[in-house]
Amino acid sequence: MSTDLAERRAHEQSKYVELAGRAGSRYGASNHGRSAIGIVKRWKPRFVVDFGCGRNDFIADLRRHGIDGVGVDFAFPEADIKKPMHDTGLVEGVADVVTSFDALEHLLIEDVVPVLNEMRRVARPRAWFCFSICTRPSRITVNGENLHPTVRPLSWWVDVIGRVGAVNATRAGGGTAGRYITGRFK
C-alpha cells in the first residue's frame, strides 16, 4: 500500500472520529438498514456481518429478532469490531448475510473493490448481501469536505458489485423501504 493511500485513509477516518466524538452527536445512528430487517429475516441467517455499522443499531435490531451478528466500523465505539472495512480480521466464511447501509459511498474509490472482496471473503459460499448506497454528495461536511468520496450512479455500483456477486434486485420493498441492492456472492 502506498503511503499516499494510507494518509488518505487516515484523513478520511479522522473525519468520522471527529463526528462520532462530538458531544450529543447522533451521526452514525440513522439505521439505514431498518427497513431491510424483513428482507434479512426471510433469508434465515445464523450470522450477519454489517460493514460500516456506525453506532451498530442494525445489528442490535437483528439481535432483538434472535439473529446473531457483528458490526464493523473504524470510528464508532459501539461497533463490535473497530477496524476498517477492507481489513476486518474476521475469519473466512463466517457470514450467512453481509450488509452495508449508507457506508460504501464513504469509501475512497481505491477501497471499493478491496472492501467488496473482504465482504466476499467473510461470507459463506453463496451468502446473501443487502446494501444501500447513496448516489449523491453528503449533506454533512467536516471542515468543508464532503463525506461521500465515491459518488457514482446506481448502475456503476451494480456493475462493481457484480464482480463479487450476482445482483438480483436493485430496489426491494419500494416506498419507505428504501433502495437496496440485494443478491448472492459468487
Tab-separated table of N, CA and C in Angstrom, residues 1-12 108-111:
chain	number	residue	atom	x	y	z
A	1	MET	N	0.846	-1.180	0.000
A	1	MET	CA	0.000	0.000	0.000
A	1	MET	C	0.890	1.240	0.000
A	2	SER	N	0.495	2.183	-0.800
A	2	SER	CA	1.285	3.407	-0.878
A	2	SER	C	1.070	4.268	0.364
A	3	THR	N	2.074	5.055	0.660
A	3	THR	CA	1.972	5.982	1.790
A	3	THR	C	0.836	6.967	1.550
A	4	ASP	N	0.672	7.380	0.280
A	4	ASP	CA	-0.392	8.316	-0.065
A	4	ASP	C	-1.766	7.743	0.278
A	5	LEU	N	-2.016	6.469	-0.073
A	5	LEU	CA	-3.300	5.849	0.234
A	5	LEU	C	-3.483	5.724	1.747
A	6	ALA	N	-2.454	5.348	2.447
A	6	ALA	CA	-2.540	5.247	3.913
A	6	ALA	C	-2.859	6.604	4.527
A	7	GLU	N	-2.241	7.651	4.023
A	7	GLU	CA	-2.509	9.004	4.540
A	7	GLU	C	-3.933	9.429	4.230
A	8	ARG	N	-4.415	9.127	3.035
A	8	ARG	CA	-5.788	9.487	2.668
A	8	ARG	C	-6.801	8.705	3.498
A	9	ARG	N	-6.516	7.435	3.753
A	9	ARG	CA	-7.394	6.641	4.628
A	9	ARG	C	-7.433	7.239	6.028
A	10	ALA	N	-6.279	7.597	6.545
A	10	ALA	CA	-6.212	8.186	7.889
A	10	ALA	C	-6.965	9.512	7.934
A	11	HIS	N	-6.843	10.300	6.882
A	11	HIS	CA	-7.557	11.576	6.818
A	11	HIS	C	-9.074	11.340	6.831
A	12	GLU	N	-9.540	10.384	6.013
A	12	GLU	CA	-10.978	10.077	5.983
A	12	GLU	C	-11.447	9.596	7.354
A	108	LEU	N	-12.990	5.592	-0.039
A	108	LEU	CA	-12.202	6.100	-1.151
A	108	LEU	C	-12.435	5.158	-2.323
A	109	ILE	N	-12.415	5.660	-3.532
A	109	ILE	CA	-12.697	4.811	-4.686
A	109	ILE	C	-11.723	3.632	-4.765
A	110	GLU	N	-10.491	3.832	-4.306
A	110	GLU	CA	-9.497	2.747	-4.313
A	110	GLU	C	-9.853	1.619	-3.349
A	111	ASP	N	-10.721	1.900	-2.393
A	111	ASP	CA	-11.081	0.901	-1.391
A	111	ASP	C	-12.369	0.147	-1.710
